[in-house]
Coordinates of C-alpha atoms and ligand atoms in Angstrom, one line a residue:
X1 CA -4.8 -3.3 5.4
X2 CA -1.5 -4.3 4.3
X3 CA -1.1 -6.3 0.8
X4 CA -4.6 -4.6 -0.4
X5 CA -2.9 -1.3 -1.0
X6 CA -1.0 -3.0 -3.2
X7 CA -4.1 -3.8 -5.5
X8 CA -4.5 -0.1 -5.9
X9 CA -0.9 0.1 -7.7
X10 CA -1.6 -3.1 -9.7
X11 CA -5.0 -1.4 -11.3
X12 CA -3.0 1.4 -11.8
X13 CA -0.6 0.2 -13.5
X14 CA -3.2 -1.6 -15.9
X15 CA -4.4 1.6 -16.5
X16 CA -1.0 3.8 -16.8
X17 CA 1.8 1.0 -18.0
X18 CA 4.1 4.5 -18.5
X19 CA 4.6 4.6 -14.6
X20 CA 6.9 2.1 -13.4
X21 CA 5.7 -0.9 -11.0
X22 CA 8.0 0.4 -8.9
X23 CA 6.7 3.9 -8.2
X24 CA 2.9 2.8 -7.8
X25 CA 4.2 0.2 -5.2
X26 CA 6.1 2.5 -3.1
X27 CA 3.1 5.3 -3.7
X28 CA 0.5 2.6 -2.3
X29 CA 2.5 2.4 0.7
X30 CA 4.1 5.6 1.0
X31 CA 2.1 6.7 3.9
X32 CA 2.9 3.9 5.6
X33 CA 6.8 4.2 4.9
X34 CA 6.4 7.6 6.9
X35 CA 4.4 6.3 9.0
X36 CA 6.9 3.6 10.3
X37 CA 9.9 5.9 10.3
X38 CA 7.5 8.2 12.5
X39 CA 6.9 5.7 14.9
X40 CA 10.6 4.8 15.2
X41 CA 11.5 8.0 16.0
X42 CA 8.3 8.4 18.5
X43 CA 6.6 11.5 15.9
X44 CA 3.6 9.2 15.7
X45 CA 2.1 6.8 18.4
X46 CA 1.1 3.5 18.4
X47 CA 0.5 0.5 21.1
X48 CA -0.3 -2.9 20.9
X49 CA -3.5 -4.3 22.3
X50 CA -3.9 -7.7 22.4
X51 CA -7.3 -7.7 23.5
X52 CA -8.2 -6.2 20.0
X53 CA -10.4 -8.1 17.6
X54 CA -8.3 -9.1 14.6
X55 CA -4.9 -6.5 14.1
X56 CA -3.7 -5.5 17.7
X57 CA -2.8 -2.0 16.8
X58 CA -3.7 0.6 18.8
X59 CA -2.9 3.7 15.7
X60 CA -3.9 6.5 18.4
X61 CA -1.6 9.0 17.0
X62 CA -0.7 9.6 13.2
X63 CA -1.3 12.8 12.3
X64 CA 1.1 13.3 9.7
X65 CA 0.6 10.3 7.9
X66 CA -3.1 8.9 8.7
X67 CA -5.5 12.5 8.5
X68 CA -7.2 13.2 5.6
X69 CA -5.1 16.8 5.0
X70 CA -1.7 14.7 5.7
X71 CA -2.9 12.1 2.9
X72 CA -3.4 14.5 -0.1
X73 CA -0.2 16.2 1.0
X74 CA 1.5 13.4 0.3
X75 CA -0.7 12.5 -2.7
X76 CA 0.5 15.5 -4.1
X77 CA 3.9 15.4 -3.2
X78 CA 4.3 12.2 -4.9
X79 CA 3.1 13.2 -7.7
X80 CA 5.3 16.0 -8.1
X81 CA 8.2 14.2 -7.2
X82 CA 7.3 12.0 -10.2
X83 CA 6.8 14.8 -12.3
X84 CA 10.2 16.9 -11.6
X85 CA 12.3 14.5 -10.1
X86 CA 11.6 11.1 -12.0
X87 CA 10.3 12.9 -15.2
X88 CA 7.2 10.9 -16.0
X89 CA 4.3 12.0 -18.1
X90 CA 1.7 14.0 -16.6
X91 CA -0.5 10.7 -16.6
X92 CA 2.1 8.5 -14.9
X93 CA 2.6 11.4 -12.6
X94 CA -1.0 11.4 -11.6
X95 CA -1.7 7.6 -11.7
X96 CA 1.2 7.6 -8.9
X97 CA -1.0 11.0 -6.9
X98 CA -4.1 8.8 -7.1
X99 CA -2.2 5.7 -5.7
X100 CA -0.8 7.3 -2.8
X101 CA -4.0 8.7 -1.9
X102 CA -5.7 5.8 -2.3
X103 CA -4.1 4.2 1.1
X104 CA -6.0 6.7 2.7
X105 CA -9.4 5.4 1.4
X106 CA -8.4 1.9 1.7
X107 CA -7.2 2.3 5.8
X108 CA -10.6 3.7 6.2
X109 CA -12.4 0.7 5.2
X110 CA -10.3 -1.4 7.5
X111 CA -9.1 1.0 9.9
X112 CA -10.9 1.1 13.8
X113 CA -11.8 5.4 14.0
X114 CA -8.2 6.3 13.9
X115 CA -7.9 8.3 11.1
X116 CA -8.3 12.3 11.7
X117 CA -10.5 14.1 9.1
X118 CA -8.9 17.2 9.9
X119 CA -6.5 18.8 12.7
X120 CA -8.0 18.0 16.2
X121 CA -11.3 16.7 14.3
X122 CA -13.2 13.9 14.3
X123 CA -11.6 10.3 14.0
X124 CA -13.1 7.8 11.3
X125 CA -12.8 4.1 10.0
X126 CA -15.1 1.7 9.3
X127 CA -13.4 -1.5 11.5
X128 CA -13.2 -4.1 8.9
X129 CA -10.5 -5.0 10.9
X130 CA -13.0 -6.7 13.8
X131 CA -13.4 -9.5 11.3
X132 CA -10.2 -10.6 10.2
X133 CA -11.4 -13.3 7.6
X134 CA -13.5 -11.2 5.6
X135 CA -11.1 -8.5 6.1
X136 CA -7.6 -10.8 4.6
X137 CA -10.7 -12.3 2.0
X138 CA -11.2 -8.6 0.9
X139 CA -7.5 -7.7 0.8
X140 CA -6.5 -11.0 -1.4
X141 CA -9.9 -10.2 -3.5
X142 CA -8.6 -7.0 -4.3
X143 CA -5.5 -7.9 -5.6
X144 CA -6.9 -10.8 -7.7
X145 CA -9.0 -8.2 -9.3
X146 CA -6.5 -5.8 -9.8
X147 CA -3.8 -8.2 -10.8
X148 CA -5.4 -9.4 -13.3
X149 CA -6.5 -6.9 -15.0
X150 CA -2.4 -6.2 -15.2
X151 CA -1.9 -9.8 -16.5
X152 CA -4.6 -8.8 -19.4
X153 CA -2.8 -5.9 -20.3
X154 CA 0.2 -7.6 -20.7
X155 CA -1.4 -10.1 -22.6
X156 CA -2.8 -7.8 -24.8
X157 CA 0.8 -6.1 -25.0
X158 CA 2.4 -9.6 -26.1
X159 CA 4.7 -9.7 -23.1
X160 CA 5.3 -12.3 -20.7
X161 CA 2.6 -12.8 -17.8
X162 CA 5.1 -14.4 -15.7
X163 CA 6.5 -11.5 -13.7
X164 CA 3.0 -10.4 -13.0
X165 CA 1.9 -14.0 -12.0
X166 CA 5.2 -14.3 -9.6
X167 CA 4.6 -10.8 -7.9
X168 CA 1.3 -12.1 -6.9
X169 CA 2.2 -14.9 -5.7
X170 CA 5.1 -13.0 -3.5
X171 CA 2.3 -10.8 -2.6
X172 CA 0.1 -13.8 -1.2
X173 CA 2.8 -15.6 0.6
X174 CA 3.7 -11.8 2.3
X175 CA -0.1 -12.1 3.1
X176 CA -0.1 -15.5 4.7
X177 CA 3.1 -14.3 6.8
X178 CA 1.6 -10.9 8.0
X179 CA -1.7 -13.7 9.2
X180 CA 0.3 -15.8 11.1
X181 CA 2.8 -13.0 13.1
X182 CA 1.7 -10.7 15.9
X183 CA 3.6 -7.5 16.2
X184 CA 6.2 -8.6 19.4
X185 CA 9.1 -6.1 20.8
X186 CA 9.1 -2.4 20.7
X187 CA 7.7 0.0 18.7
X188 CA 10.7 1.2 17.4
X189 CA 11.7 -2.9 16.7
X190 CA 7.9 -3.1 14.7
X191 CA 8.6 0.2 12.9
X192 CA 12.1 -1.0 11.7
X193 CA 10.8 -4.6 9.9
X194 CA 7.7 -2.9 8.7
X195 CA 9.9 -0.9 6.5
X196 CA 12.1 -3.2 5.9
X197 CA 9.5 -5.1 4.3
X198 CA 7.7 -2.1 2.2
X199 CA 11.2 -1.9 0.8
X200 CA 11.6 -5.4 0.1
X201 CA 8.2 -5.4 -1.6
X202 CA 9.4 -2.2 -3.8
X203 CA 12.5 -4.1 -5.1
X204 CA 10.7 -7.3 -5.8
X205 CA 8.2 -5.1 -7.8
X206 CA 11.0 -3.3 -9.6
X207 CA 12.0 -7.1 -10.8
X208 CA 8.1 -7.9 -11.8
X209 CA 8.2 -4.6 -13.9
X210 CA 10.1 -6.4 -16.2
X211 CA 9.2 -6.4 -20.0
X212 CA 9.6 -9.7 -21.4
X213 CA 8.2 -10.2 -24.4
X214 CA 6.2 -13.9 -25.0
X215 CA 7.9 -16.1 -27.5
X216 CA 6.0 -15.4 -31.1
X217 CA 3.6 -18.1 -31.4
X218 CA 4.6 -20.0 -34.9
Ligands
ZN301 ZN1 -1.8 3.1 6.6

């Protein structure tokens, strides 16, 4: 799951408009953004398989990020982070908790069993991932659902739907270039432009957080 996540910040911030864009994005992917720096420096494992039905990863060592204990860490950590450090409401704070986690829930419905329930435990994941059609179809569903309910409430607000409309779009064209690259190189050269682009993707939000307000009609 890559760009799904970010559905999961988009409903969010339907339903918390007090958090900034920029916070649910980077909470929808912060696992992920430890996870790559992990991989870089060798913490966390990962190989590529090419023999692998649809994504090539072989994720057979993430315990930090990827196990259930290491997700609500983080999902708690965030949210404290947003609480003392960025100052947000309480409900901002928590909408940002509930994103982060929610990448652990959403990597089990793709993920092959790589994700540890607890510390030497058992490994779970449902493998959506063996069908990559239905699996991108789900992912782009998701944020079609979940980006527009953001487009309604800024409707409803009076401002201007094209920053919304414009980060999907940048979403769907990440999509469409995730579908058509293979991981090549090193780990460590994989780790580096995965971050890369969940930063990229956190800036271009902080842009589509913006408040325009629609032209009165008169
Ligand atoms: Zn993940």
């Amino acid at each position: 799951m890559f760009v799904g996540h970010y559905a999961a910040a988009l409903a969010a911030k339907a339903i918390e408009p007090r958090a900034p864009l920029w916070t649910l994005v980077a909470g929808a992917q912060l696992v992920d953004i430890g996870w790559a720096a992990l991989i870089m420096t060798g913490v966390e494992k990962v190989r590529f398989d090419p023999e692998l039905p649809g994504s090539t990863l072989d994720l057979y060592h993430m315990p930090w990020t990827h196990s259930l204990p290491a997700a609500v860490i983080w999902a708690l950590g965030a949210l404290l982070l947003a609480r003392l450090l960025l100052r947000l409401p309480w409900g901002a704070a928590v909408a940002i908790g509930a994103v982060v986690f929610s990448h652990w829930v959403l990597d089990w419905l793709v993920h092959r069993p790589d994700l540890l329930l607890w510390p030497g435990g058992e490994k779970v994941g449902l493998g959506f991932w063996n069908y990559p059609v239905p699996e991108a179809t789900l992912e782009m569903g998701l944020i079609a659902l979940a980006g527009g309910a953001w487009t309604w409430v800024r409707a409803r607000q009076g401002e201007s739907l094209w920053p919304a409309l414009a980060f999907m779009a940048f979403l769907l064209a990440v999509q469409m270039l995730g579908q058509f690259t293979e991981p090549a190189g090193s780990v460590a050269a994989f780790g580096r432009t995965a971050l890369v682009l969940y930063l990229v993707v956190v800036a271009v939000s902080a842009l589509a957080d913006w408040r325009g307000k629609k032209r009165a009609a008169s």
